[in-house]
XYZ file of N, CA and C in Angstrom:
288
model
N 15.911 4.317 -2.631
C 14.807 4.498 -3.009
C 14.166 5.288 -2.063
N 13.372 6.627 -2.284
C 12.785 7.407 -1.546
C 11.341 7.266 -1.155
N 10.925 6.544 -1.118
C 8.837 6.186 -0.824
C 8.410 7.588 -0.008
N 7.297 8.573 -0.729
C 6.674 9.166 0.266
C 5.403 8.584 0.570
N 4.539 9.527 0.780
C 3.233 9.511 1.543
C 2.447 10.991 1.663
N 1.165 11.031 0.958
C 0.207 11.493 1.522
C -0.833 11.705 2.131
N -1.505 12.387 2.715
C -2.837 11.544 3.364
C -3.929 13.027 3.385
N -5.178 12.697 3.191
C -6.369 13.738 3.397
C -7.039 13.202 4.372
N -8.509 13.708 4.745
C -9.356 13.072 5.468
C -9.751 11.725 5.375
N -9.904 10.979 3.827
C -10.821 9.957 3.555
C -9.601 8.752 2.717
N -8.241 9.495 2.613
C -7.880 8.369 1.662
C -6.115 8.748 1.537
N -5.503 8.131 1.429
C -3.603 8.697 1.305
C -2.978 7.330 0.375
N -2.129 8.131 -0.064
C -0.771 7.504 -0.835
C -0.267 7.102 -0.677
N 0.905 6.240 -0.619
C 2.453 5.761 -0.810
C 2.759 5.807 -2.211
N 3.804 6.926 -2.719
C 4.707 6.899 -4.195
C 6.078 6.796 -4.517
N 5.566 6.516 -5.245
C 7.727 6.639 -5.342
C 7.904 7.483 -7.043
N 8.525 9.163 -6.798
C 9.342 9.610 -7.908
C 10.082 9.868 -8.929
N 9.977 9.686 -9.948
C 11.323 9.666 -11.002
C 11.617 11.200 -11.426
N 12.009 11.078 -12.352
C 12.663 12.197 -13.354
C 11.340 13.199 -13.737
N 10.690 12.301 -13.923
C 9.394 12.843 -15.011
C 7.840 12.501 -13.859
N 7.582 12.808 -12.366
C 6.739 12.701 -11.721
C 6.632 11.078 -11.284
N 5.866 10.826 -11.171
C 4.984 9.654 -10.040
C 5.629 8.296 -10.891
N 5.875 6.968 -10.751
C 6.464 6.770 -11.762
C 5.686 5.055 -11.131
N 5.479 5.176 -8.956
C 4.983 3.716 -8.878
C 4.175 4.464 -8.005
N 3.104 4.139 -7.453
C 1.871 4.463 -6.583
C 0.882 3.188 -6.108
N 0.831 3.770 -4.601
C -0.613 2.859 -4.145
C -1.362 3.748 -2.906
N -2.905 3.474 -3.764
C -3.563 4.606 -2.278
C -4.510 3.701 -1.935
N -4.930 4.446 -0.787
C -5.549 4.124 -0.014
C -6.930 4.471 0.431
N -8.430 3.905 1.101
C -9.319 4.610 1.786
C -9.297 4.828 3.109
N -9.162 5.628 3.948
C -9.354 5.357 5.224
C -10.550 4.966 5.515
N -10.921 4.161 6.669
C -12.161 4.067 6.916
C -12.594 4.024 8.790
N -13.547 4.171 9.450
C -13.700 4.951 10.406
C -13.206 3.964 11.804
N -13.007 2.619 11.365
C -13.268 1.434 12.185
C -11.831 1.623 12.176
N -10.515 1.923 12.123
C -8.876 2.429 11.663
C -9.022 1.531 10.694
N -9.187 1.066 9.696
C -8.872 0.093 9.115
C -8.292 0.907 7.137
N -7.610 0.799 6.758
C -6.944 1.650 5.284
C -7.385 -0.132 4.041
N -8.097 0.800 3.078
C -8.163 -0.436 2.360
C -7.394 0.241 0.618
N -6.574 -0.809 0.807
C -5.030 -0.718 -0.344
C -6.616 -0.542 -1.547
N -6.646 0.333 -2.191
C -7.404 -0.319 -3.364
C -7.095 0.222 -4.891
N -5.701 0.421 -4.944
C -4.993 0.239 -6.849
C -3.811 0.932 -6.041
N -2.811 0.106 -6.808
C -0.981 -0.060 -7.261
C -0.785 0.237 -8.343
N 0.101 0.625 -8.983
C 0.436 1.260 -10.661
C 1.807 1.245 -10.384
N 2.709 0.549 -11.167
C 4.301 1.238 -11.893
C 4.187 1.474 -13.227
N 5.016 2.174 -13.170
C 5.449 2.649 -14.971
C 5.575 1.488 -15.719
N 4.774 1.472 -16.800
C 5.663 0.451 -17.529
C 6.874 -0.465 -17.586
N 7.564 1.099 -17.716
C 8.884 1.218 -18.121
C 10.271 0.477 -16.345
N 9.163 0.919 -15.611
C 9.757 0.449 -14.040
C 9.406 -0.741 -13.507
N 8.558 -1.556 -14.251
C 7.432 -2.762 -13.608
C 8.810 -4.259 -13.417
N 8.969 -4.901 -12.909
C 9.775 -5.407 -12.499
C 11.298 -5.249 -11.502
N 10.525 -4.505 -11.036
C 12.178 -4.119 -10.431
C 11.669 -3.396 -8.548
N 10.057 -4.086 -8.185
C 9.628 -4.959 -6.715
C 9.358 -3.083 -6.508
N 8.882 -1.713 -6.836
C 8.616 -1.111 -6.665
C 7.197 -1.041 -5.675
N 6.263 -1.907 -6.444
C 5.130 -2.099 -6.039
C 5.179 -2.392 -4.532
N 6.066 -3.813 -4.752
C 6.290 -4.663 -3.557
C 6.497 -3.768 -2.495
N 7.403 -3.114 -2.353
C 8.060 -1.751 -1.341
C 6.860 -1.139 -1.038
N 6.491 -0.469 -2.209
C 4.774 0.131 -1.691
C 3.913 -0.621 -1.104
N 3.762 -1.553 -0.977
C 3.006 -2.863 -0.017
C 3.148 -2.565 1.488
N 5.201 -3.142 1.387
C 5.636 -3.173 2.600
C 5.788 -1.805 3.342
N 5.707 -0.577 2.814
C 5.744 1.239 3.751
C 4.510 0.682 3.781
N 2.850 0.576 3.620
C 1.816 0.334 4.387
C 2.003 -0.296 4.984
N 2.242 -1.296 5.235
C 2.344 -1.931 6.102
C 2.866 -1.866 7.229
N 4.402 -0.985 7.818
C 4.943 -0.401 8.437
C 4.243 0.653 9.450
N 3.540 1.797 8.431
C 2.964 1.919 8.410
C 1.204 1.672 9.296
N 0.741 1.553 8.956
C -0.116 0.655 9.497
C -0.360 -0.041 10.876
N 1.445 -0.565 11.028
C 1.495 -1.292 12.622
C 1.851 -0.147 13.265
N 2.882 0.964 12.566
C 2.833 2.275 13.266
C 1.738 3.316 13.907
N 0.906 2.469 13.260
C -0.090 3.849 13.215
C -1.578 2.949 14.075
N -1.324 1.730 14.321
C -2.484 0.812 14.704
C -3.144 0.679 14.142
N -3.183 0.955 12.863
C -3.900 0.249 11.830
C -4.298 -0.954 11.688
N -5.668 -1.431 11.003
C -5.798 -2.698 9.927
C -5.380 -2.509 8.511
N -5.208 -3.486 7.572
C -5.201 -3.222 6.239
C -6.688 -4.584 5.270
N -6.831 -3.735 4.497
C -7.844 -4.496 3.933
C -7.237 -4.035 2.411
N -6.749 -5.585 1.816
C -5.959 -5.796 0.829
C -6.617 -6.152 -0.235
N -7.789 -4.984 -0.529
C -8.849 -4.995 -1.762
C -7.733 -5.226 -3.354
N -7.157 -4.272 -4.048
C -5.909 -4.326 -5.050
C -5.804 -5.955 -5.295
N -5.733 -6.497 -6.075
C -5.469 -7.767 -5.969
C -3.862 -8.078 -5.709
N -3.278 -6.848 -6.465
C -2.027 -7.123 -6.330
C -1.400 -7.414 -4.409
N -2.221 -6.618 -4.281
C -1.688 -6.127 -2.452
C -2.291 -7.511 -1.720
N -3.258 -7.999 -2.670
C -4.307 -9.447 -1.713
C -2.802 -10.334 -1.784
N -2.063 -10.499 -3.198
C -0.934 -10.989 -3.022
C -0.174 -11.462 -2.489
N 0.518 -10.306 -2.257
C 1.673 -9.769 -1.539
C 1.100 -10.632 0.416
N -0.013 -10.387 0.610
C -0.296 -10.395 2.043
C -0.511 -12.108 2.149
N -0.418 -12.587 0.980
C -0.803 -14.480 0.534
C 0.736 -14.765 0.797
N 2.030 -13.478 0.388
C 3.017 -14.212 -0.285
C 3.557 -13.961 1.139
N 3.623 -13.019 1.982
C 4.793 -12.639 3.204
C 3.767 -12.512 4.324
N 3.363 -14.226 5.052
C 2.956 -13.977 6.274
C 3.113 -13.399 7.419
N 4.056 -12.513 7.330
C 4.828 -11.406 8.602
C 3.395 -11.198 8.046
N 2.839 -10.016 7.504
C 1.753 -9.421 7.487
C 0.505 -9.397 8.662
N 0.159 -10.615 8.160
C -1.127 -10.860 8.934
C -1.394 -10.757 10.384
N -0.555 -9.965 10.506
C -1.068 -8.790 12.121
C -1.606 -7.967 11.248
N -1.419 -7.579 10.202
C -1.743 -6.043 10.079
C -3.678 -6.333 8.934
N -3.704 -7.774 9.004
C -4.819 -7.446 7.903
C -5.487 -7.529 8.527
N -6.541 -6.869 8.024
C -8.472 -6.714 9.256
C -8.574 -8.205 8.061
N -9.384 -8.533 9.269
C -10.515 -9.391 9.545
C -11.814 -9.146 8.277
N -11.740 -10.137 7.345
C -13.645 -10.139 6.089
C -14.564 -10.434 7.249
N -14.462 -10.488 8.203
C -16.286 -11.149 8.678
C -17.539 -9.486 9.213
């Protein structure tokens, strides 16, 4: 599975392409304080249940670690992933 990444000055996304375009995506907003806010995950209905969104969150966590960023998992799916995987706590932004 090839997870691709693109970003602009203020936004970014990790995504997986299929034969007919994007089949899964995770989008985020970049903040000035080295925090990225995961605001959306989406998987094509025909591809649900295959772990694609979980892999996108995992890739985002790896990206944050490599770039010394913190993540605010605003998206409900991402928030559940952060609660499920305690190993992600090192990149979770505090909500203070």
